[in-house]
GROMACS .gro file of C-alpha atoms in nm:
model
  493
    1MET     CA    1   8.142   3.733   4.073
    2ILE     CA    2   8.412   3.843   4.288
    3PHE     CA    3   8.164   4.070   4.449
    4PHE     CA    4   7.895   3.795   4.511
    5TYR     CA    5   8.141   3.573   4.671
    6THR     CA    6   8.272   3.868   4.915
    7SER     CA    7   7.948   3.974   5.011
    8CYS     CA    8   7.858   3.583   5.097
    9TYR     CA    9   8.174   3.550   5.291
   10ILE     CA   10   8.087   3.862   5.490
   11GLU     CA   11   7.738   3.764   5.559
   12TYR     CA   12   7.861   3.415   5.644
   13THR     CA   13   8.126   3.565   5.912
   14GLU     CA   14   7.899   3.790   6.032
   15LYS     CA   15   7.674   3.513   6.138
   16ARG     CA   16   7.951   3.325   6.298
   17PHE     CA   17   8.050   3.616   6.518
   18TRP     CA   18   7.695   3.700   6.621
   19LEU     CA   19   7.644   3.331   6.714
   20PHE     CA   20   7.968   3.333   6.908
   21CYS     CA   21   7.831   3.618   7.104
   22LEU     CA   22   7.518   3.457   7.178
   23CYS     CA   23   7.698   3.142   7.326
   24PHE     CA   24   7.917   3.339   7.523
   25PHE     CA   25   7.654   3.520   7.679
   26ILE     CA   26   7.471   3.214   7.787
   27VAL     CA   27   7.792   3.061   7.924
   28LEU     CA   28   7.844   3.356   8.140
   29GLN     CA   29   7.502   3.307   8.282
   30PHE     CA   30   7.586   2.975   8.440
   31VAL     CA   31   7.981   3.028   8.512
   32PRO     CA   32   8.048   3.249   8.801
   33LEU     CA   33   8.248   3.548   8.753
   34ASN     CA   34   8.520   3.425   8.970
   35ALA     CA   35   8.593   3.101   8.751
   36PHE     CA   36   8.816   3.304   8.551
   37ALA     CA   37   9.162   3.413   8.665
   38GLY     CA   38   9.152   3.736   8.930
   39GLY     CA   39   8.765   3.724   8.885
   40GLN     CA   40   8.721   3.663   9.270
   41SER     CA   41   8.901   4.002   9.363
   42GLN     CA   42   8.726   4.165   9.056
   43ARG     CA   43   8.394   4.092   9.170
   44ALA     CA   44   8.472   4.179   9.539
   45VAL     CA   45   8.568   4.531   9.416
   46HIS     CA   46   8.277   4.563   9.189
   47GLU     CA   47   8.039   4.483   9.448
   48VAL     CA   48   8.229   4.729   9.695
   49LYS     CA   49   8.163   4.999   9.442
   50LYS     CA   50   7.817   4.927   9.410
   51LEU     CA   51   7.735   4.961   9.774
   52ILE     CA   52   7.910   5.277   9.779
   53ALA     CA   53   7.713   5.411   9.493
   54GLN     CA   54   7.385   5.284   9.669
   55GLY     CA   55   7.482   5.493   9.963
   56LYS     CA   56   7.527   5.154  10.173
   57ILE     CA   57   7.908   5.240  10.254
   58PRO     CA   58   8.009   5.599  10.313
   59ASN     CA   59   8.274   5.719  10.073
   60ASP     CA   60   8.507   5.760  10.364
   61ALA     CA   61   8.430   5.426  10.508
   62THR     CA   62   8.757   5.273  10.702
   63LEU     CA   63   8.773   4.890  10.764
   64ARG     CA   64   8.932   4.792  11.081
   65ILE     CA   65   9.138   4.485  11.087
   66VAL     CA   66   9.297   4.329  11.420
   67ALA     CA   67   9.552   4.044  11.395
   68LYS     CA   68   9.855   3.922  11.567
   69GLU     CA   69  10.179   4.079  11.441
   70GLY     CA   70  10.285   3.782  11.235
   71ASN     CA   71   9.932   3.780  11.035
   72ILE     CA   72   9.957   4.157  10.969
   73THR     CA   73  10.262   4.116  10.753
   74ASN     CA   74  10.080   3.898  10.526
   75LEU     CA   75   9.752   4.089  10.493
   76TRP     CA   76   9.964   4.403  10.407
   77GLY     CA   77  10.178   4.235  10.163
   78ASN     CA   78  10.550   4.319  10.066
   79ARG     CA   79  10.615   4.694  10.102
   80MET     CA   80  10.221   4.716  10.192
   81ALA     CA   81  10.148   4.635   9.833
   82ILE     CA   82   9.808   4.437   9.913
   83LYS     CA   83   9.688   4.734  10.142
   84SER     CA   84   9.772   4.967   9.836
   85GLN     CA   85   9.595   4.756   9.590
   86TRP     CA   86   9.268   4.738   9.807
   87GLU     CA   87   9.240   5.109   9.879
   88ASP     CA   88   9.342   5.209   9.529
   89ALA     CA   89   9.089   4.992   9.387
   90THR     CA   90   8.781   5.083   9.644
   91GLY     CA   91   8.872   5.370   9.791
   92VAL     CA   92   8.821   5.227  10.124
   93MET     CA   93   9.083   5.276  10.388
   94LEU     CA   94   9.231   4.975  10.596
   95ASP     CA   95   9.319   5.057  10.973
   96SER     CA   96   9.500   4.781  11.126
   97GLY     CA   97   9.568   4.701  11.520
   98ILE     CA   98   9.800   4.437  11.710
   99ARG     CA   99   9.624   4.176  11.888
  100PRO     CA  100   9.796   4.016  12.194
  101ASN     CA  101   9.894   3.669  12.144
  102LEU     CA  102   9.591   3.535  12.355
  103PRO     CA  103   9.295   3.298  12.253
  104VAL     CA  104   9.087   3.486  11.994
  105LEU     CA  105   8.759   3.404  12.219
  106GLU     CA  106   8.906   3.567  12.532
  107PHE     CA  107   9.002   3.871  12.330
  108MET     CA  108   8.696   3.910  12.168
  109ARG     CA  109   8.492   3.898  12.472
  110LYS     CA  110   8.639   4.201  12.561
  111GLN     CA  111   8.708   4.395  12.258
  112LYS     CA  112   8.447   4.495  11.978
  113ASP     CA  113   8.575   4.800  11.790
  114PHE     CA  114   8.684   4.627  11.493
  115ASP     CA  115   8.552   4.462  11.177
  116LEU     CA  116   8.771   4.166  11.095
  117THR     CA  117   9.017   3.963  11.268
  118LEU     CA  118   9.171   3.609  11.225
  119ALA     CA  119   9.056   3.309  11.439
  120ARG     CA  120   9.171   2.926  11.420
  121GLN     CA  121   8.946   2.645  11.293
  122ARG     CA  122   8.885   2.507  11.624
  123GLU     CA  123   8.743   2.831  11.776
  124TYR     CA  124   8.458   2.860  11.545
  125PRO     CA  125   8.198   2.712  11.758
  126ASP     CA  126   8.232   2.901  12.059
  127LEU     CA  127   8.278   3.239  11.849
  128TYR     CA  128   7.964   3.195  11.677
  129LEU     CA  129   7.774   3.032  11.937
  130GLU     CA  130   7.859   3.355  12.161
  131ASN     CA  131   7.753   3.571  11.873
  132LEU     CA  132   8.094   3.741  11.838
  133VAL     CA  133   8.131   3.627  11.468
  134MET     CA  134   7.897   3.616  11.165
  135ASP     CA  135   7.739   3.374  10.949
  136LEU     CA  136   7.888   3.444  10.616
  137THR     CA  137   7.675   3.217  10.414
  138PRO     CA  138   7.402   3.470  10.322
  139TYR     CA  139   7.673   3.690  10.177
  140VAL     CA  140   7.814   3.424  10.008
  141ARG     CA  141   7.517   3.352   9.822
  142ARG     CA  142   7.394   3.717   9.765
  143PHE     CA  143   7.737   3.795   9.607
  144GLY     CA  144   7.753   3.495   9.407
  145PHE     CA  145   8.086   3.363   9.531
  146ASP     CA  146   8.186   3.028   9.505
  147ILE     CA  147   8.422   2.870   9.790
  148ASN     CA  148   8.511   2.520   9.624
  149ALA     CA  149   8.786   2.293   9.584
  150ASN     CA  150   8.854   2.325   9.262
  151PRO     CA  151   9.208   2.140   9.173
  152ASP     CA  152   9.348   2.437   8.985
  153THR     CA  153   9.260   2.749   9.206
  154GLY     CA  154   9.007   2.660   9.468
  155PHE     CA  155   9.078   2.571   9.829
  156PHE     CA  156   9.240   2.267   9.972
  157ARG     CA  157   8.969   2.184  10.219
  158PRO     CA  158   8.706   2.437  10.206
  159THR     CA  159   8.447   2.259  10.434
  160ALA     CA  160   8.697   2.230  10.729
  161GLN     CA  161   8.844   2.559  10.683
  162THR     CA  162   8.539   2.771  10.652
  163ARG     CA  163   8.217   2.584  10.835
  164PHE     CA  164   8.072   2.554  11.177
  165ASP     CA  165   7.729   2.354  11.212
  166ASP     CA  166   7.709   2.366  10.809
  167LYS     CA  167   7.729   2.755  10.826
  168ILE     CA  168   8.023   2.946  10.669
  169VAL     CA  169   8.168   3.154  10.965
  170ALA     CA  170   8.539   3.239  10.816
  171ILE     CA  171   8.717   3.283  10.494
  172PRO     CA  172   9.041   3.094  10.445
  173ALA     CA  173   9.354   3.280  10.478
  174ASP     CA  174   9.603   3.021  10.618
  175GLY     CA  175   9.656   2.649  10.572
  176ASP     CA  176   9.830   2.493  10.866
  177VAL     CA  177   9.843   2.138  10.851
  178ALA     CA  178  10.089   1.950  11.070
  179VAL     CA  179  10.398   1.787  10.864
  180MET     CA  180  10.694   1.625  10.932
  181TYR     CA  181  11.066   1.732  10.896
  182LEU     CA  182  11.356   1.497  10.879
  183ARG     CA  183  11.726   1.574  10.837
  184LYS     CA  184  11.804   1.436  10.492
  185ASP     CA  185  12.160   1.441  10.517
  186MET     CA  186  12.125   1.216  10.794
  187LEU     CA  187  11.915   0.976  10.613
  188ASP     CA  188  12.133   0.974  10.317
  189ASP     CA  189  12.466   0.918  10.515
  190PRO     CA  190  12.623   0.590  10.415
  191GLY     CA  191  12.753   0.524  10.769
  192PHE     CA  192  12.413   0.573  10.925
  193LYS     CA  193  12.254   0.358  10.693
  194ALA     CA  194  12.492   0.044  10.765
  195GLU     CA  195  12.475   0.112  11.127
  196PHE     CA  196  12.088   0.110  11.111
  197ALA     CA  197  12.063  -0.203  10.892
  198LYS     CA  198  12.295  -0.395  11.135
  199LYS     CA  199  12.103  -0.304  11.417
  200HIS     CA  200  11.762  -0.345  11.293
  201ASN     CA  201  11.812  -0.607  11.006
  202ARG     CA  202  11.612  -0.375  10.778
  203PRO     CA  203  11.698  -0.070  10.570
  204MET     CA  204  11.629   0.288  10.705
  205GLU     CA  205  11.381   0.453  10.527
  206ILE     CA  206  11.158   0.737  10.583
  207PRO     CA  207  10.870   0.609  10.840
  208ALA     CA  208  10.558   0.428  10.736
  209THR     CA  209  10.423   0.404  11.074
  210TRP     CA  210  10.468   0.562  11.412
  211ASP     CA  211  10.649   0.254  11.513
  212ASP     CA  212  10.882   0.299  11.265
  213TYR     CA  213  10.914   0.685  11.360
  214LEU     CA  214  11.010   0.591  11.707
  215ARG     CA  215  11.273   0.338  11.589
  216LEU     CA  216  11.404   0.642  11.379
  217ILE     CA  217  11.427   0.897  11.667
  218GLN     CA  218  11.566   0.625  11.900
  219PHE     CA  219  11.869   0.541  11.643
  220PHE     CA  220  11.932   0.949  11.591
  221HIS     CA  221  11.917   1.030  11.956
  222ARG     CA  222  12.252   1.106  12.055
  223PRO     CA  223  12.285   1.407  12.308
  224GLU     CA  224  12.638   1.311  12.393
  225GLU     CA  225  12.710   1.448  12.038
  226GLY     CA  226  12.483   1.733  12.068
  227ILE     CA  227  12.170   1.593  11.857
  228PHE     CA  228  11.846   1.475  11.971
  229GLY     CA  229  11.593   1.225  11.812
  230THR     CA  230  11.318   1.476  11.785
  231CYS     CA  231  11.201   1.803  11.951
  232GLU     CA  232  10.813   1.757  11.926
  233HIS     CA  233  10.610   1.973  12.146
  234ARG     CA  234  10.483   1.826  12.468
  235ASP     CA  235  10.355   2.165  12.672
  236PRO     CA  236  10.023   2.199  12.795
  237GLN     CA  237   9.900   2.421  12.536
  238THR     CA  238  10.001   2.287  12.179
  239GLY     CA  239  10.050   1.903  12.299
  240TRP     CA  240   9.700   1.784  12.152
  241MET     CA  241   9.815   1.883  11.802
  242PHE     CA  242  10.094   1.610  11.799
  243TRP     CA  243   9.864   1.359  11.965
  244MET     CA  244   9.580   1.388  11.707
  245PRO     CA  245   9.738   1.251  11.429
  246ARG     CA  246   9.863   0.925  11.612
  247TYR     CA  247   9.515   0.879  11.733
  248ALA     CA  248   9.306   0.950  11.438
  249SER     CA  249   9.526   0.708  11.226
  250LYS     CA  250   9.389   0.392  11.474
  251ALA     CA  251   9.095   0.316  11.252
  252TRP     CA  252   8.962   0.347  10.897
  253PRO     CA  253   8.854   0.569  10.765
  254ASN     CA  254   8.927   0.769  11.120
  255GLN     CA  255   8.946   0.720  11.477
  256TYR     CA  256   8.703   0.943  11.602
  257LEU     CA  257   8.684   1.118  11.934
  258PHE     CA  258   8.336   1.025  12.020
  259ASP     CA  259   8.076   0.796  11.910
  260ASP     CA  260   7.717   0.911  11.782
  261ASP     CA  261   7.608   0.952  12.155
  262MET     CA  262   7.888   1.149  12.248
  263HIS     CA  263   8.038   0.928  12.470
  264PRO     CA  264   8.458   0.943  12.438
  265LEU     CA  265   8.638   0.694  12.250
  266ILE     CA  266   8.969   0.791  12.349
  267ASN     CA  267   8.959   0.572  12.678
  268SER     CA  268   8.998   0.266  12.416
  269ALA     CA  269   9.310   0.081  12.333
  270ALA     CA  270   9.355   0.283  12.045
  271GLY     CA  271   9.366   0.611  12.263
  272VAL     CA  272   9.594   0.445  12.521
  273ALA     CA  273   9.798   0.317  12.217
  274ALA     CA  274   9.827   0.655  12.068
  275THR     CA  275   9.909   0.822  12.394
  276ARG     CA  276  10.192   0.565  12.485
  277ASN     CA  277  10.374   0.642  12.128
  278TYR     CA  278  10.321   1.032  12.213
  279VAL     CA  279  10.487   0.986  12.550
  280LYS     CA  280  10.779   0.756  12.454
  281THR     CA  281  10.913   1.023  12.225
  282VAL     CA  282  11.019   1.235  12.524
  283VAL     CA  283  11.309   1.031  12.617
  284TYR     CA  284  11.442   1.096  12.286
  285SER     CA  285  11.399   1.494  12.341
  286PRO     CA  286  11.539   1.786  12.492
  287ASP     CA  287  11.525   1.786  12.871
  288GLY     CA  288  11.307   2.100  12.849
  289ILE     CA  289  11.048   1.964  12.600
  290THR     CA  290  10.784   1.922  12.873
  291GLY     CA  291  10.809   2.263  13.022
  292GLU     CA  292  10.500   2.470  13.061
  293LYS     CA  293  10.569   2.738  12.785
  294ASN     CA  294  10.789   2.532  12.574
  295HIS     CA  295  10.601   2.518  12.226
  296TYR     CA  296  10.735   2.645  11.886
  297THR     CA  297  10.949   2.928  12.020
  298TYR     CA  298  11.157   2.664  12.201
  299ALA     CA  299  11.142   2.387  11.984
  300MET     CA  300  11.183   2.553  11.613
  301PRO     CA  301  11.542   2.682  11.708
  302ILE     CA  302  11.647   2.332  11.822
  303PHE     CA  303  11.560   2.178  11.507
  304ARG     CA  304  11.677   2.491  11.275
  305SER     CA  305  12.024   2.494  11.432
  306GLY     CA  306  12.088   2.123  11.353
  307LYS     CA  307  12.019   1.971  11.699
  308SER     CA  308  11.723   1.741  11.610
  309PHE     CA  309  11.695   1.478  11.363
  310ALA     CA  310  11.296   1.498  11.340
  311TYR     CA  311  11.045   1.779  11.417
  312ILE     CA  312  10.641   1.825  11.350
  313ILE     CA  313  10.517   2.172  11.260
  314THR     CA  314  10.337   2.348  10.978
  315THR     CA  315  10.479   2.452  10.665
  316ALA     CA  316  10.569   2.762  10.780
  317GLY     CA  317  10.829   2.595  10.965
  318ALA     CA  318  10.997   2.574  10.635
  319LYS     CA  319  11.068   2.946  10.584
  320GLY     CA  320  11.270   2.931  10.883
  321PHE     CA  321  11.466   2.610  10.830
  322SER     CA  322  11.561   2.738  10.459
  323GLY     CA  323  11.675   3.072  10.561
  324ASP     CA  324  12.034   3.190  10.534
  325LYS     CA  325  12.108   3.153  10.904
  326SER     CA  326  11.989   2.824  10.950
  327THR     CA  327  12.215   2.541  10.989
  328VAL     CA  328  11.956   2.289  10.826
  329LYS     CA  329  11.920   2.502  10.489
  330ASP     CA  330  11.909   2.232  10.219
  331LYS     CA  331  11.946   1.962  10.453
  332PHE     CA  332  11.602   1.858  10.557
  333ILE     CA  333  11.286   1.711  10.373
  334VAL     CA  334  10.916   1.692  10.435
  335CYS     CA  335  10.765   1.361  10.451
  336PRO     CA  336  10.434   1.210  10.443
  337MET     CA  337  10.317   1.184  10.804
  338PRO     CA  338  10.334   0.828  10.954
  339GLY     CA  339  10.035   0.612  11.012
  340THR     CA  340   9.896   0.278  11.153
  341MET     CA  341   9.855  -0.051  10.982
  342VAL     CA  342   9.474  -0.125  11.014
  343ASN     CA  343   9.349  -0.453  10.857
  344ASN     CA  344   9.664  -0.471  10.630
  345ARG     CA  345   9.582  -0.100  10.516
  346LEU     CA  346   9.828   0.198  10.616
  347VAL     CA  347   9.610   0.478  10.751
  348ARG     CA  348   9.813   0.788  10.746
  349ARG     CA  349   9.648   1.114  10.927
  350THR     CA  350   9.767   1.468  11.006
  351SER     CA  351   9.540   1.738  11.139
  352PHE     CA  352   9.483   2.095  11.120
  353ILE     CA  353   9.679   2.260  11.404
  354TYR     CA  354   9.685   2.655  11.400
  355GLY     CA  355   9.537   2.797  11.113
  356ASN     CA  356   9.407   3.167  11.099
  357ASN     CA  357   9.125   3.261  10.886
  358LEU     CA  358   8.928   3.583  10.829
  359VAL     CA  359   8.594   3.608  11.040
  360VAL     CA  360   8.367   3.914  11.047
  361THR     CA  361   8.274   4.053  11.386
  362SER     CA  362   7.890   4.054  11.497
  363SER     CA  363   8.005   4.440  11.610
  364SER     CA  364   8.131   4.530  11.270
  365ARG     CA  365   7.982   4.856  11.145
  366HIS     CA  366   8.058   4.740  10.781
  367PRO     CA  367   7.978   4.360  10.777
  368GLU     CA  368   7.896   4.347  10.401
  369LEU     CA  369   8.236   4.557  10.344
  370ALA     CA  370   8.443   4.343  10.578
  371PHE     CA  371   8.312   4.023  10.401
  372LEU     CA  372   8.416   4.138  10.047
  373PHE     CA  373   8.746   4.233  10.155
  374ALA     CA  374   8.792   3.874  10.292
  375MET     CA  375   8.666   3.742   9.992
  376TRP     CA  376   8.919   3.979   9.766
  377PHE     CA  377   9.241   3.873   9.986
  378SER     CA  378   9.147   3.496   9.943
  379ASP     CA  379   9.157   3.549   9.567
  380PRO     CA  380   9.389   3.310   9.422
  381ASP     CA  381   9.650   3.590   9.290
  382ILE     CA  382   9.598   3.829   9.598
  383SER     CA  383   9.690   3.532   9.847
  384ASN     CA  384   9.953   3.444   9.644
  385GLN     CA  385  10.119   3.798   9.705
  386ALA     CA  386  10.040   3.737  10.081
  387LEU     CA  387  10.225   3.414  10.095
  388GLU     CA  388  10.548   3.576   9.928
  389VAL     CA  389  10.601   3.776  10.236
  390ALA     CA  390  10.904   3.637  10.402
  391ARG     CA  391  10.829   3.728  10.749
  392GLY     CA  392  10.445   3.624  10.724
  393ILE     CA  393  10.344   3.308  10.928
  394ALA     CA  394  10.056   3.204  10.689
  395ASP     CA  395  10.092   2.867  10.478
  396PRO     CA  396   9.949   2.781  10.128
  397PHE     CA  397   9.597   2.701  10.148
  398ARG     CA  398   9.501   2.710   9.775
  399TYR     CA  399   9.581   2.447   9.472
  400ASN     CA  400   9.747   2.752   9.261
  401HIS     CA  401   9.974   2.826   9.553
  402VAL     CA  402  10.181   2.500   9.512
  403HIS     CA  403  10.280   2.617   9.149
  404ASN     CA  404  10.390   2.961   9.239
  405LYS     CA  405  10.729   2.981   9.182
  406LYS     CA  406  10.807   3.274   9.402
  407LEU     CA  407  10.707   3.077   9.690
  408ARG     CA  408  10.977   2.787   9.624
  409PRO     CA  409  11.272   2.983   9.781
  410LEU     CA  410  11.053   3.043  10.068
  411TYR     CA  411  10.889   2.703  10.155
  412THR     CA  412  11.128   2.463   9.912
  413ARG     CA  413  10.963   2.302   9.647
  414GLN     CA  414  10.943   1.973   9.777
  415VAL     CA  415  10.729   2.126  10.069
  416LEU     CA  416  10.490   2.258   9.834
  417GLU     CA  417  10.465   1.938   9.618
  418ILE     CA  418  10.374   1.732   9.930
  419LEU     CA  419  10.119   1.972  10.051
  420PRO     CA  420   9.804   1.873   9.848
  421SER     CA  421   9.839   1.513   9.996
  422GLN     CA  422   9.866   1.616  10.358
  423PHE     CA  423   9.567   1.828  10.317
  424GLU     CA  424   9.344   1.524  10.202
  425ILE     CA  425   9.443   1.334  10.506
  426ALA     CA  426   9.405   1.615  10.759
  427VAL     CA  427   9.145   1.583  11.034
  428PRO     CA  428   8.971   1.879  11.150
  429ALA     CA  429   9.100   2.088  11.432
  430GLY     CA  430   8.994   2.008  11.771
  431THR     CA  431   8.638   1.871  11.867
  432GLY     CA  432   8.416   2.109  11.646
  433LEU     CA  433   8.192   2.158  11.975
  434PRO     CA  434   8.092   2.433  12.168
  435GLY     CA  435   8.317   2.432  12.489
  436ASP     CA  436   8.602   2.299  12.241
  437SER     CA  437   8.846   2.484  12.467
  438GLU     CA  438   8.734   2.266  12.763
  439TYR     CA  439   8.755   1.996  12.598
  440ILE     CA  440   9.120   2.051  12.461
  441ARG     CA  441   9.241   2.181  12.795
  442ALA     CA  442   9.120   1.853  12.970
  443LEU     CA  443   9.306   1.665  12.688
  444ASN     CA  444   9.630   1.868  12.706
  445ASP     CA  445   9.645   1.851  13.085
  446ASN     CA  446   9.642   1.503  13.106
  447LEU     CA  447   9.861   1.443  12.786
  448TRP     CA  448  10.117   1.685  12.996
  449GLN     CA  449  10.094   1.485  13.315
  450ALA     CA  450  10.166   1.160  13.090
  451ALA     CA  451  10.447   1.311  12.910
  452LYS     CA  452  10.588   1.437  13.251
  453GLY     CA  453  10.577   1.068  13.359
  454GLU     CA  454  10.331   1.170  13.635
  455ILE     CA  455  10.025   0.934  13.514
  456THR     CA  456  10.029   0.649  13.283
  457ALA     CA  457   9.891   0.646  12.926
  458GLU     CA  458   9.570   0.446  13.042
  459THR     CA  459   9.518   0.700  13.320
  460ALA     CA  460   9.555   0.998  13.109
  461MET     CA  461   9.260   0.890  12.887
  462THR     CA  462   9.059   0.744  13.135
  463GLN     CA  463   9.066   1.095  13.317
  464THR     CA  464   8.999   1.301  13.004
  465ALA     CA  465   8.704   1.064  12.915
  466ALA     CA  466   8.557   1.112  13.225
  467GLN     CA  467   8.631   1.492  13.221
  468TRP     CA  468   8.481   1.494  12.865
  469GLU     CA  469   8.142   1.339  12.996
  470LYS     CA  470   8.120   1.616  13.237
  471ILE     CA  471   8.159   1.883  12.976
  472THR     CA  472   7.926   1.729  12.750
  473GLU     CA  473   7.653   1.714  13.028
  474LYS     CA  474   7.733   2.098  13.088
  475PHE     CA  475   7.660   2.215  12.742
  476GLY     CA  476   7.399   1.970  12.673
  477ARG     CA  477   7.407   1.601  12.515
  478ARG     CA  478   7.134   1.629  12.256
  479GLN     CA  479   7.273   1.983  12.138
  480GLN     CA  480   7.658   1.811  12.126
  481ILE     CA  481   7.524   1.510  11.924
  482ARG     CA  482   7.388   1.742  11.673
  483TYR     CA  483   7.702   1.937  11.623
  484TRP     CA  484   7.923   1.655  11.644
  485LYS     CA  485   7.738   1.477  11.340
  486ALA     CA  486   7.809   1.821  11.148
  487PHE     CA  487   8.164   1.798  11.252
  488LYS     CA  488   8.229   1.456  11.135
  489LYS     CA  489   8.149   1.539  10.781
  490LYS     CA  490   8.482   1.754  10.771
  491PHE     CA  491   8.699   1.414  10.835
  492PRO     CA  492   8.844   1.270  10.553
  493ASP     CA  493   8.699   0.944  10.388
   0.00000   0.00000   0.00000
């Protein structure tokens, strides 16, 4: 009798085991390998080894990467750990070169002897249309990768980070949305609170609108005491980055740069209002804020040394502000970007600004290998290691990054917690059009003149709109309309 029950039990458990195996096998057919932890990097390594075994990549292959100095440190990892992991796993050596701090378009027109580099989002159109970088969409499909916005380990905004004209032309390696830093110790000071309430007949709070922000920086602007209201950039290279969140928040869901026929909308009441707010901050800023080369290398030290109440920059700023040599360590907060009241709705918008994402050069000797490295590097686990480099300038760009406890001392827990909400309201960088550098240069030049008091906000927008019309005609209105329609899909809704 015991034997009968035992044999029946064994037969029953064997059936359950094989049923489990069958179900697991079926699941594997529909779930991509990279859905599991570390799967993206494992798949990339697996595909590299297959290519080597098939003779499509030589055993002694070297992958050549060119990047600016701050980016190289992220790519290699602490004590070169990331570089070593790749080389040990694949046998493929990594060779690096330092790129000058020039626009990547200008650099790549002259230099082509490398496989990978980093490009900012707004550079994608010109890079792709001048055949300098590859369309990676066929590789994504061929190797079975899923570049998604999964709320556990996916990318924050994969469409904005990777695409031009509905093609995948870059793999995310950086975040870089603009966030607002304020001095928490000053906001919490009882004396300042009482003084503000008496002066404005309202409590002192984190600004909800751009007008609230102006009121705050005006209140805290005390140059005689060695502190300025703000130190936002007003230079002719990066000025657009601080104008765009103001402008984009002027309508729901977004105040767009062009209408559907590619006629500029910036010379409107919304554009003039955004520019006026942008210009008004200058009187509450250091005297050199409109200097031609005074961007983050000028402004960040001012905030870090405790000489400014407010500043706007990416989350990489928190690394410098949280360092042991920082005067404002443990004294600042990052708050939601202000917005505009539109039909009784508060519309907040920020913008992707810098951003350094991996692109494969059209001149690459090993394009498949370069693509697979980019996917390996952007894996949830590998990219976490890259962000842990204290001297690196990359920012979080995947959801799992905000839960990495090792990043909290670098970026602060509060900064990491606010990041997902800021990515949700970020408009894509630049214009998304061929000739973006020309469009943005025209906008920057006019904003700069307005910031210096040489022209009015109305004139700045009128002149920019006229220049934009000429640039559109130069590149072809019909073509630009098509690209603009594709670009609008990247905006928050």
